[in-house]
Short mmCIF file of C-alpha atoms in Angstrom, two decimals:
data_model
loop_
_atom_site.label_atom_id
_atom_site.label_comp_id
_atom_site.label_asym_id
_atom_site.label_seq_id
_atom_site.Cartn_x
_atom_site.Cartn_y
_atom_site.Cartn_z
CA MET W 1 -48.71 45.10 -19.80
CA PRO W 2 -47.07 43.15 -16.92
CA SER W 3 -43.30 42.87 -17.03
CA SER W 4 -41.86 39.48 -17.96
CA LEU W 5 -39.91 37.34 -15.54
CA THR W 6 -36.17 37.53 -16.21
CA VAL W 7 -33.13 35.77 -14.80
CA ALA W 8 -32.34 38.95 -12.87
CA ASP W 9 -35.55 38.43 -10.91
CA LEU W 10 -34.49 35.01 -9.64
CA ASN W 11 -32.87 34.03 -6.36
CA PRO W 12 -29.17 34.94 -6.79
CA ALA W 13 -28.12 31.77 -4.94
CA VAL W 14 -29.78 29.63 -7.61
CA LEU W 15 -27.74 31.35 -10.31
CA ASN W 16 -24.55 30.23 -8.56
CA VAL W 17 -25.48 26.54 -8.65
CA GLN W 18 -23.24 24.43 -10.91
CA TYR W 19 -23.68 20.69 -11.46
CA ALA W 20 -21.01 19.35 -13.79
CA VAL W 21 -22.40 15.82 -14.08
CA ARG W 22 -25.36 17.19 -16.04
CA GLY W 23 -23.69 20.33 -17.32
CA GLU W 24 -22.24 21.45 -20.66
CA LEU W 25 -20.98 18.01 -21.70
CA ALA W 26 -24.27 16.26 -20.95
CA ILE W 27 -26.23 18.92 -22.87
CA LYS W 28 -23.88 18.59 -25.84
CA ALA W 29 -24.21 14.79 -25.72
CA GLU W 30 -27.99 15.05 -25.89
CA ASP W 31 -27.71 17.39 -28.90
CA LEU W 32 -25.44 14.90 -30.68
CA ARG W 33 -27.84 12.06 -29.89
CA ASN W 34 -30.68 14.05 -31.46
CA GLN W 35 -28.54 14.63 -34.55
CA LEU W 36 -27.93 10.89 -34.91
CA GLU W 37 -31.66 10.19 -34.59
CA LEU W 38 -32.29 12.67 -37.42
CA GLY W 39 -29.89 10.72 -39.63
CA GLN W 40 -26.98 13.14 -39.58
CA GLN W 41 -23.54 11.69 -40.24
CA LEU W 42 -21.17 11.90 -37.28
CA PRO W 43 -17.79 10.21 -36.59
CA PHE W 44 -19.56 7.70 -34.30
CA LYS W 45 -22.75 5.65 -34.36
CA ARG W 46 -23.97 6.24 -30.82
CA VAL W 47 -23.47 8.49 -27.80
CA ILE W 48 -22.13 6.75 -24.69
CA ASN W 49 -23.10 8.50 -21.46
CA SER W 50 -20.09 7.74 -19.30
CA ASN W 51 -20.69 10.94 -17.35
CA ILE W 52 -23.14 9.61 -14.78
CA GLY W 53 -23.56 6.52 -12.61
CA ASN W 54 -26.87 5.44 -14.08
CA PRO W 55 -26.51 1.66 -14.49
CA GLN W 56 -29.85 0.89 -16.13
CA GLN W 57 -29.85 3.72 -18.66
CA LYS W 58 -30.45 2.80 -22.28
CA GLY W 59 -27.19 1.75 -23.88
CA LEU W 60 -25.66 0.43 -20.65
CA ASP W 61 -28.48 -1.91 -19.79
CA GLN W 62 -27.30 -3.35 -16.49
CA PRO W 63 -30.13 -5.84 -15.95
CA PRO W 64 -32.44 -5.21 -13.01
CA ILE W 65 -32.57 -7.78 -10.23
CA THR W 66 -35.48 -10.14 -10.83
CA PHE W 67 -36.49 -10.35 -7.15
CA TRP W 68 -36.82 -6.55 -6.96
CA ARG W 69 -38.91 -6.28 -10.11
CA GLN W 70 -41.22 -9.12 -9.14
CA VAL W 71 -41.92 -7.58 -5.73
CA ALA W 72 -42.38 -4.16 -7.34
CA ALA W 73 -44.79 -5.57 -9.95
CA LEU W 74 -46.97 -7.17 -7.29
CA MET W 75 -46.99 -3.97 -5.27
CA GLU W 76 -48.01 -1.91 -8.28
CA TYR W 77 -50.76 -4.32 -9.36
CA PRO W 78 -51.85 -6.68 -6.56
CA PRO W 79 -54.30 -8.68 -8.78
CA LEU W 80 -51.22 -9.97 -10.61
CA LEU W 81 -50.74 -12.32 -7.66
CA GLU W 82 -53.49 -14.63 -8.90
CA LEU W 83 -51.77 -14.99 -12.24
CA VAL W 84 -48.29 -15.75 -10.89
CA LYS W 85 -48.90 -17.49 -7.57
CA ASP W 86 -47.97 -20.88 -9.02
CA LYS W 87 -45.11 -19.51 -11.18
CA TRP W 88 -43.12 -17.00 -9.13
CA PRO W 89 -41.01 -17.92 -6.08
CA SER W 90 -42.86 -18.14 -2.79
CA ASP W 91 -40.53 -15.66 -1.05
CA VAL W 92 -41.48 -13.02 -3.63
CA LEU W 93 -45.16 -13.62 -2.94
CA ALA W 94 -44.59 -13.53 0.82
CA ARG W 95 -42.61 -10.27 0.64
CA ALA W 96 -45.27 -8.57 -1.47
CA LYS W 97 -48.05 -9.76 0.84
CA GLU W 98 -46.18 -8.50 3.93
CA LEU W 99 -45.61 -5.09 2.35
CA GLN W 100 -49.18 -4.84 1.01
CA GLU W 101 -50.57 -5.49 4.48
CA GLU W 102 -48.37 -2.72 5.88
CA ILE W 103 -48.71 -0.16 3.08
CA GLY W 104 -51.98 -0.75 1.30
CA SER W 105 -51.89 1.06 -2.04
CA VAL W 106 -48.58 2.40 -3.35
CA GLY W 107 -50.58 5.41 -4.52
CA ALA W 108 -51.17 6.62 -0.95
CA TYR W 109 -49.00 8.87 1.18
CA THR W 110 -46.94 7.16 3.86
CA HIS W 111 -45.43 8.38 7.12
CA SER W 112 -43.20 11.37 6.31
CA LYS W 113 -40.12 9.55 7.67
CA GLY W 114 -41.03 6.50 5.63
CA ILE W 115 -43.03 3.33 6.16
CA PRO W 116 -42.47 2.22 9.81
CA LEU W 117 -42.00 -1.47 8.93
CA ILE W 118 -39.32 -0.64 6.36
CA ARG W 119 -37.54 1.64 8.83
CA LYS W 120 -37.48 -1.29 11.26
CA HIS W 121 -35.94 -3.44 8.56
CA VAL W 122 -33.30 -0.77 7.83
CA ALA W 123 -32.39 -0.61 11.51
CA LYS W 124 -32.03 -4.40 11.59
CA PHE W 125 -29.79 -4.32 8.50
CA ILE W 126 -27.54 -1.68 10.08
CA ALA W 127 -27.32 -3.58 13.36
CA GLU W 128 -26.35 -6.80 11.59
CA ARG W 129 -23.82 -5.00 9.36
CA ASP W 130 -22.06 -3.14 12.19
CA GLY W 131 -22.62 -5.23 15.30
CA TYR W 132 -24.17 -2.28 17.15
CA PRO W 133 -27.88 -1.52 17.69
CA SER W 134 -29.88 0.86 15.50
CA ASP W 135 -33.18 2.56 16.35
CA PRO W 136 -35.91 2.81 13.67
CA GLU W 137 -36.73 6.28 15.02
CA ASP W 138 -33.26 7.39 13.90
CA ILE W 139 -34.01 6.33 10.31
CA PHE W 140 -35.43 8.68 7.67
CA LEU W 141 -36.31 7.19 4.28
CA THR W 142 -35.66 9.63 1.44
CA GLY W 143 -36.09 10.15 -2.29
CA GLY W 144 -32.52 8.99 -2.96
CA ALA W 145 -29.50 9.96 -0.89
CA SER W 146 -29.36 13.36 -2.62
CA ALA W 147 -32.60 14.44 -0.97
CA GLY W 148 -31.17 13.59 2.43
CA VAL W 149 -27.93 15.46 1.75
CA SER W 150 -29.85 18.53 0.61
CA LEU W 151 -32.05 18.44 3.72
CA LEU W 152 -29.11 18.17 6.12
CA LEU W 153 -27.10 20.93 4.46
CA ASN W 154 -30.19 23.15 4.46
CA VAL W 155 -30.72 22.81 8.21
CA LEU W 156 -27.02 23.07 9.10
CA ILE W 157 -26.17 26.23 7.18
CA HIS W 158 -26.33 29.80 8.45
CA PRO W 159 -26.04 31.74 5.16
CA HIS W 160 -22.53 33.04 4.42
CA GLU W 161 -21.30 32.01 7.89
CA THR W 162 -21.29 28.22 7.95
CA GLY W 163 -18.48 26.24 6.37
CA ILE W 164 -18.80 22.63 5.21
CA LEU W 165 -15.58 20.64 4.73
CA ILE W 166 -15.72 18.79 1.42
CA PRO W 167 -13.17 16.49 -0.24
CA ILE W 168 -11.49 17.53 -3.46
CA PRO W 169 -12.28 15.96 -5.82
CA GLN W 170 -15.90 15.78 -4.68
CA TYR W 171 -19.30 14.86 -6.04
CA PRO W 172 -20.74 18.16 -7.40
CA LEU W 173 -23.96 17.65 -5.40
CA TYR W 174 -22.15 19.17 -2.43
CA THR W 175 -20.87 22.37 -4.04
CA ALA W 176 -24.20 22.82 -5.84
CA THR W 177 -26.20 22.46 -2.64
CA LEU W 178 -23.84 24.73 -0.71
CA ALA W 179 -24.30 27.38 -3.39
CA GLN W 180 -28.08 27.00 -3.20
CA PHE W 181 -28.14 27.53 0.57
CA ASN W 182 -25.31 30.10 0.72
CA GLY W 183 -22.96 27.82 2.62
CA VAL W 184 -19.19 28.15 2.38
CA PRO W 185 -17.30 25.19 0.87
CA LEU W 186 -14.13 24.37 2.79
CA PRO W 187 -12.08 22.14 0.47
CA TYR W 188 -9.56 19.56 1.63
CA HIS W 189 -7.54 17.69 -0.98
CA LEU W 190 -7.31 13.91 -1.20
CA SER W 191 -3.87 12.46 -1.93
CA GLU W 192 -3.83 11.03 -5.45
CA PRO W 193 -0.31 9.51 -5.18
CA ASP W 194 -1.55 7.54 -2.17
CA GLY W 195 -4.62 6.14 -3.92
CA TRP W 196 -6.78 9.18 -3.19
CA SER W 197 -6.32 8.72 0.55
CA THR W 198 -7.76 11.10 3.15
CA SER W 199 -5.21 13.14 5.11
CA ILE W 200 -6.06 14.25 8.65
CA SER W 201 -3.50 17.05 8.45
CA GLU W 202 -5.12 18.31 5.24
CA ILE W 203 -8.50 18.53 6.99
CA GLU W 204 -6.88 20.23 10.00
CA SER W 205 -5.34 22.81 7.68
CA ALA W 206 -8.72 23.51 6.08
CA VAL W 207 -10.31 24.00 9.52
CA THR W 208 -7.58 26.39 10.61
CA LYS W 209 -7.81 28.40 7.39
CA ALA W 210 -11.59 28.74 7.74
CA GLN W 211 -11.36 29.89 11.34
CA LYS W 212 -8.79 32.55 10.43
CA GLU W 213 -11.20 33.81 7.76
CA GLY W 214 -14.09 34.03 10.23
CA ILE W 215 -15.97 31.00 8.88
CA LYS W 216 -17.47 28.51 11.32
CA PRO W 217 -16.74 24.90 10.23
CA ARG W 218 -19.97 23.04 10.98
CA ALA W 219 -19.69 19.66 9.24
CA LEU W 220 -17.27 17.33 7.50
CA VAL W 221 -18.31 15.43 4.37
CA ILE W 222 -16.69 12.05 3.76
CA ILE W 223 -17.57 10.05 0.63
CA ASN W 224 -16.71 6.38 1.21
CA PRO W 225 -16.31 4.61 -1.16
CA GLY W 226 -15.22 7.73 -2.99
CA ASN W 227 -16.92 9.54 -5.83
CA PRO W 228 -15.25 10.27 -8.24
CA THR W 229 -12.18 8.47 -6.90
CA GLY W 230 -13.45 4.99 -5.90
CA SER W 231 -11.13 5.04 -2.86
CA LEU W 232 -11.96 3.22 0.38
CA LEU W 233 -11.05 4.27 3.91
CA ASP W 234 -9.44 1.89 6.37
CA LEU W 235 -10.61 1.73 9.97
CA PRO W 236 -7.60 3.54 11.51
CA THR W 237 -8.18 6.50 9.20
CA MET W 238 -11.89 6.49 9.98
CA GLU W 239 -11.20 6.46 13.70
CA ALA W 240 -8.80 9.38 13.29
CA ILE W 241 -11.53 11.27 11.42
CA VAL W 242 -13.98 10.61 14.27
CA THR W 243 -11.43 11.95 16.77
CA LEU W 244 -10.94 15.05 14.60
CA CYS W 245 -14.70 15.66 14.55
CA GLU W 246 -14.73 15.43 18.35
CA LYS W 247 -11.89 17.94 18.59
CA HIS W 248 -13.56 20.52 16.35
CA ASN W 249 -17.22 19.74 17.19
CA LEU W 250 -18.01 18.82 13.60
CA VAL W 251 -21.07 16.97 12.39
CA LEU W 252 -19.89 14.05 10.26
CA LEU W 253 -21.84 13.56 7.01
CA ALA W 254 -20.97 10.07 5.74
CA ASP W 255 -21.95 9.48 2.11
CA GLU W 256 -21.85 5.67 1.90
CA VAL W 257 -24.00 5.03 -1.15
CA TYR W 258 -21.36 2.86 -2.88
CA GLN W 259 -20.88 0.48 0.05
CA PHE W 260 -22.00 -2.51 -2.05
CA ASN W 261 -19.65 -1.61 -4.95
CA LEU W 262 -16.45 -3.32 -3.87
CA HIS W 263 -14.09 -4.57 -6.58
CA GLN W 264 -11.34 -5.77 -4.24
CA PRO W 265 -13.26 -6.74 -1.07
CA ASN W 266 -10.51 -8.97 0.33
CA THR W 267 -7.99 -6.12 0.46
CA HIS W 268 -10.33 -3.11 0.49
CA PRO W 269 -13.42 -3.92 2.59
CA PHE W 270 -16.10 -1.40 3.50
CA HIS W 271 -16.48 -0.17 7.07
CA SER W 272 -19.29 2.16 8.07
CA PHE W 273 -18.72 5.29 10.13
CA LYS W 274 -21.53 4.13 12.41
CA LYS W 275 -19.33 1.19 13.34
CA ALA W 276 -16.30 3.43 13.91
CA VAL W 277 -18.27 5.86 16.08
CA ARG W 278 -19.77 3.10 18.23
CA LYS W 279 -16.46 1.27 18.53
CA LEU W 280 -14.87 4.41 19.97
CA ASN W 281 -17.97 5.20 22.04
CA SER W 282 -17.70 8.66 20.50
CA PRO W 283 -20.31 11.38 21.12
CA ILE W 284 -19.89 12.94 17.66
CA GLN W 285 -23.02 13.67 15.67
CA LEU W 286 -23.15 11.47 12.57
CA ILE W 287 -25.52 11.33 9.62
CA SER W 288 -25.03 8.30 7.33
CA PHE W 289 -26.53 8.14 3.83
CA HIS W 290 -27.36 5.16 1.62
CA SER W 291 -29.22 4.70 -1.69
CA ILE W 292 -30.78 2.14 -4.02
CA SER W 293 -29.32 3.96 -7.04
CA LYS W 294 -25.92 2.28 -6.89
CA GLY W 295 -24.67 -1.11 -5.70
CA VAL W 296 -25.84 -4.00 -7.86
CA ALA W 297 -29.38 -2.65 -8.08
CA GLY W 298 -28.86 0.60 -9.96
CA GLU W 299 -32.51 1.59 -9.44
CA CYS W 300 -31.78 5.30 -9.92
CA GLY W 301 -35.17 6.26 -11.29
CA ARG W 302 -37.12 4.88 -8.32
CA ARG W 303 -35.54 7.49 -6.01
CA GLY W 304 -35.02 5.53 -2.83
CA GLY W 305 -32.58 5.91 0.03
CA TYR W 306 -32.26 6.65 3.70
CA PHE W 307 -30.17 8.41 6.30
CA GLU W 308 -29.51 7.37 9.88
CA CYS W 309 -29.00 9.81 12.75
CA THR W 310 -26.39 8.85 15.34
CA ASN W 311 -26.03 10.91 18.54
CA ILE W 312 -28.52 13.45 17.17
CA SER W 313 -30.68 15.05 19.88
CA GLU W 314 -34.43 14.56 19.96
CA ASP W 315 -35.14 18.25 19.36
CA VAL W 316 -32.93 18.29 16.23
CA ARG W 317 -34.60 15.10 14.96
CA ALA W 318 -37.94 16.85 15.48
CA ILE W 319 -36.78 19.67 13.20
CA LEU W 320 -35.73 17.15 10.58
CA TYR W 321 -39.13 15.48 10.86
CA LYS W 322 -40.83 18.85 10.40
CA MET W 323 -38.80 19.53 7.29
CA VAL W 324 -39.46 16.14 5.66
CA SER W 325 -43.16 16.57 6.48
CA VAL W 326 -43.24 19.56 4.15
CA GLY W 327 -42.58 17.12 1.31
CA LEU W 328 -45.25 14.75 2.69
CA CYS W 329 -43.38 11.48 2.05
CA PRO W 330 -40.63 9.90 -0.04
CA PRO W 331 -41.68 7.97 -3.19
CA VAL W 332 -43.31 4.71 -2.16
CA SER W 333 -41.68 2.73 -4.98
CA GLY W 334 -38.32 3.94 -3.69
CA GLN W 335 -39.18 2.87 -0.15
CA ILE W 336 -40.05 -0.61 -1.43
CA GLY W 337 -36.70 -0.61 -3.22
CA VAL W 338 -34.94 0.15 0.07
CA ASP W 339 -36.65 -2.87 1.63
CA CYS W 340 -35.45 -5.08 -1.23
CA MET W 341 -31.92 -3.70 -0.95
CA ILE W 342 -31.48 -4.29 2.76
CA ARG W 343 -33.51 -7.55 2.80
CA PRO W 344 -32.37 -9.47 -0.28
CA PRO W 345 -33.11 -13.20 -0.67
CA LYS W 346 -31.10 -15.33 1.75
CA GLU W 347 -29.41 -18.63 1.12
CA GLY W 348 -32.01 -21.40 1.26
CA GLU W 349 -34.85 -19.19 0.00
CA PRO W 350 -36.36 -19.89 -3.45
CA SER W 351 -35.17 -16.62 -5.07
CA TYR W 352 -31.62 -16.87 -3.75
CA PRO W 353 -29.94 -18.86 -6.57
CA GLN W 354 -31.11 -16.43 -9.26
CA TYR W 355 -30.36 -13.41 -7.07
CA LYS W 356 -26.84 -14.63 -6.40
CA GLN W 357 -26.22 -15.42 -10.06
CA GLU W 358 -27.45 -11.97 -11.16
CA THR W 359 -25.48 -10.03 -8.55
CA ASP W 360 -22.33 -12.10 -9.04
CA VAL W 361 -22.39 -11.31 -12.76
CA THR W 362 -22.76 -7.57 -12.09
CA HIS W 363 -19.99 -7.51 -9.48
CA ALA W 364 -17.64 -9.45 -11.77
CA ALA W 365 -18.37 -7.23 -14.77
CA LEU W 366 -17.72 -4.01 -12.82
CA ALA W 367 -14.50 -5.37 -11.31
CA HIS W 368 -13.25 -6.58 -14.72
CA ARG W 369 -14.03 -3.31 -16.48
CA THR W 370 -12.45 -1.22 -13.74
CA LYS W 371 -9.22 -3.20 -13.74
CA LEU W 372 -8.96 -3.37 -17.53
CA MET W 373 -9.72 0.31 -18.03
CA ALA W 374 -7.25 1.42 -15.36
CA ALA W 375 -4.49 -0.72 -16.86
CA ARG W 376 -5.11 0.53 -20.40
CA LEU W 377 -5.37 4.18 -19.35
CA ASN W 378 -2.11 3.87 -17.41
CA GLY W 379 -0.48 2.68 -20.62
CA LEU W 380 -1.16 5.97 -22.39
CA PRO W 381 1.42 8.77 -22.52
CA GLY W 382 0.68 11.49 -20.00
CA VAL W 383 -2.06 9.55 -18.21
CA SER W 384 -2.04 8.13 -14.69
CA CYS W 385 -5.03 6.38 -13.16
CA VAL W 386 -5.63 4.92 -9.71
CA ASP W 387 -7.15 1.44 -9.96
CA SER W 388 -10.33 2.16 -8.00
CA PRO W 389 -11.19 -0.53 -5.41
CA GLY W 390 -14.79 0.69 -5.10
CA ALA W 391 -17.70 2.69 -6.56
CA LEU W 392 -18.43 2.93 -10.31
CA TYR W 393 -15.76 5.28 -11.66
CA LEU W 394 -12.20 5.98 -12.64
CA HIS W 395 -10.69 9.46 -12.33
CA PRO W 396 -7.55 9.55 -14.50
CA LYS W 397 -5.11 12.43 -14.42
CA ILE W 398 -4.09 13.78 -17.83
CA GLU W 399 -1.06 15.92 -18.68
CA LEU W 400 -2.13 18.32 -21.43
CA PRO W 401 0.18 20.05 -23.92
CA VAL W 402 0.77 23.77 -23.48
CA ALA W 403 -0.91 24.40 -26.83
CA ALA W 404 -4.08 22.66 -25.62
CA VAL W 405 -4.12 24.75 -22.44
CA LYS W 406 -3.76 27.94 -24.49
CA ALA W 407 -6.48 26.85 -26.92
CA ALA W 408 -8.83 26.29 -24.00
CA GLU W 409 -8.03 29.71 -22.56
CA GLN W 410 -8.84 31.34 -25.88
CA LEU W 411 -12.24 29.63 -25.82
CA GLY W 412 -12.86 30.62 -22.20
CA LYS W 413 -12.90 26.99 -21.08
CA GLN W 414 -11.01 24.83 -18.62
CA PRO W 415 -8.37 22.70 -20.39
CA ASP W 416 -9.92 19.39 -19.31
CA THR W 417 -13.31 20.66 -20.52
CA LEU W 418 -11.76 21.22 -23.97
CA TYR W 419 -10.35 17.67 -23.84
CA ALA W 420 -13.74 16.24 -22.85
CA LEU W 421 -15.61 18.19 -25.51
CA GLU W 422 -13.27 17.04 -28.27
CA LEU W 423 -13.51 13.46 -26.94
CA LEU W 424 -17.30 13.68 -27.17
CA GLU W 425 -17.29 15.19 -30.65
CA GLU W 426 -14.83 12.60 -32.01
CA THR W 427 -16.01 9.41 -30.27
CA GLY W 428 -19.48 10.05 -28.81
CA ILE W 429 -18.13 9.26 -25.32
CA CYS W 430 -19.37 11.72 -22.71
CA VAL W 431 -17.23 12.13 -19.57
CA VAL W 432 -17.08 14.79 -16.84
CA PRO W 433 -14.06 17.13 -16.71
CA GLY W 434 -12.09 17.05 -13.48
CA SER W 435 -12.66 20.78 -13.10
CA GLY W 436 -16.28 19.92 -12.27
CA PHE W 437 -15.16 17.95 -9.20
CA GLY W 438 -12.35 20.24 -8.09
CA GLN W 439 -8.61 19.67 -8.45
CA LYS W 440 -5.27 21.29 -7.70
CA ASP W 441 -4.20 24.23 -9.86
CA GLY W 442 -2.40 23.08 -12.98
CA GLU W 443 -3.76 19.53 -12.80
CA TYR W 444 -6.36 18.04 -15.14
CA HIS W 445 -8.58 14.97 -14.85
CA TYR W 446 -11.81 13.49 -16.09
CA ARG W 447 -14.28 11.05 -14.56
CA LEU W 448 -15.73 8.16 -16.50
CA THR W 449 -17.94 5.30 -15.40
CA CYS W 450 -17.07 1.61 -15.51
CA LEU W 451 -20.60 0.70 -16.57
CA CYS W 452 -20.22 0.54 -20.34
CA PRO W 453 -20.50 -2.85 -22.06
CA GLY W 454 -18.19 -3.61 -24.98
CA VAL W 455 -15.32 -2.36 -22.86
CA GLU W 456 -12.61 -3.27 -25.39
CA ASP W 457 -14.10 -1.04 -28.09
CA TYR W 458 -14.87 1.66 -25.52
CA VAL W 459 -11.32 1.79 -24.16
CA GLY W 460 -9.91 1.51 -27.66
CA ALA W 461 -11.78 4.68 -28.64
CA LEU W 462 -10.40 6.47 -25.57
CA GLU W 463 -6.86 5.39 -26.44
CA SER W 464 -7.12 6.38 -30.08
CA PHE W 465 -8.58 9.79 -29.25
CA HIS W 466 -5.94 10.55 -26.63
CA ARG W 467 -3.07 9.91 -29.02
CA LYS W 468 -4.72 12.04 -31.73
CA PHE W 469 -5.31 14.85 -29.22
CA LEU W 470 -1.63 14.85 -28.23
CA GLU W 471 -0.58 14.86 -31.89
CA LYS W 472 -2.96 17.73 -32.63
CA TYR W 473 -1.56 19.90 -29.86
CA GLY W 474 2.08 18.87 -30.05
CA GLY W 475 2.18 16.52 -27.10
CA LEU W 476 3.80 13.56 -28.90
#
C-alpha cells in the first residue's frame, strides 16, 4: 500500500508562510457565519469582514461603476450590443467595439505581458500622470498587483542570502512571499507619532544591520499610500529614498495600488516614484505596481493590475517575460478592467456624469468613515489612531491591561490576537491583529477597513466592546 502524503513531505518553505489577513481570525469569522446560517443564537446578527480591503464583498456592497460593468458585459457577450445599442451610452459601445477588435474573444489567451493595446493605454496614463514618457514594452499586465509582487520577489531572491527591506507595519503579502522563496525580511519601522512617516535613518540602520549579518540587501519595498497605515509620502521624502537606493544599489519596489484612495487630496496628494526617479534623472531600478482591486473600482475578483519597469535592462525584462509566459497570460477580464481604470469616461463624454456621480459618492463615503472612525477611536481610553489620509484602513494602537497580556500568554496567543478574537466573538466584527503586520515589542494594534456601511452602529460596537474588554481585564 503506497504511503500517504503528509505535511512533512511538503516544501518546508511553504510551511513557513503566514498570511494574517486570511488567517485565524478570518477562519473563525467564517465558522461564526456558518453558525448564524444554521440558526444558532450568537450575540450579533451578522459577521462584518473588516479584515480585508474587499469593497464589493457581500455585506459591504460598494456599488460597481456602471461604465466598467457595461463594457465588461459587452465583452463577455458581444451579441448584447444589438439589444442595448439604442439604450447604453455611445462611449461604452465604442470602447467595447475597440477592445473586441483588438482582443476577439475574452476566452482566448492573450500576449503573456498583456494585450498590446491596453499596455499602450497604460503607458499613456502613466505619462499623463507624471509628465514623463512611458514605454508600453516596460509594462506587464498581471493578475492583480500581488502576482507582480510575487514574480519580482521570486526573481530577485537568492535563497537565504537576499534581504528585502520591508516597512513595519507591512502588508503580509511581503513576509509571506519572502518565506515562500526563502528571502530574508529586513524590517524598518515607520514612525507612528509622525503619522506613520518613513525615516531614512531607520532604513539606513536596517541596511547596516543586514550587512553586518552577512545578508545582501537587494530591494526596498515602499507601500504608498500605506497599508495598513494609510500614510502618504511627500516628494522630499521620496527623493531621499531614491538617493538612498542609489547609494546602496537597491531595487525600489513601489506598491502604489491605493493611489486613487485619497481622503485629504489637498493636503496629502499622491506622487508616484516614477515621477521622483525621472525628476532626479536617477539610474535606480524601479518596479511600480498598480491594481484594479482598490481605488473607487474595488474589482478584486477580476484580478487585474500591472507593473512598470523603470531603468530595468533588456536582458532582465526578457527573464521577466519568460517567467510570465509560464503562466500564459493574465486574466482577460482583469486586463479589460485595467483599461477601464486608466481610461475612465472624460468630461463631455456620455458616461461621464454618471461616472463622476458614482465615484464622488464612493470617495466621500470613504473619507467620511475614515475621519469619523479615527475621531471616535481616539476618544477611547488607551487607544490612539492616526487619521489616515489615504488607502482603505485605520491602524489604531491599543494599550492592553497586564491581565489581558497574561491571559493571551496562557493561551499561546499574541495579546492583540486575543483582543481581536474576543471582539469577533462578541460583536461579529473581524479585524486583523497588529502582530500580523509587524510592530514594536510591547505595542499592540489592529487593522480595520473603512468600507463598512452603517458606520455609526459599527463604531458604536467597537466602542462598547473596548470598554467591556478593559473592565474584564482590569483596565478601567
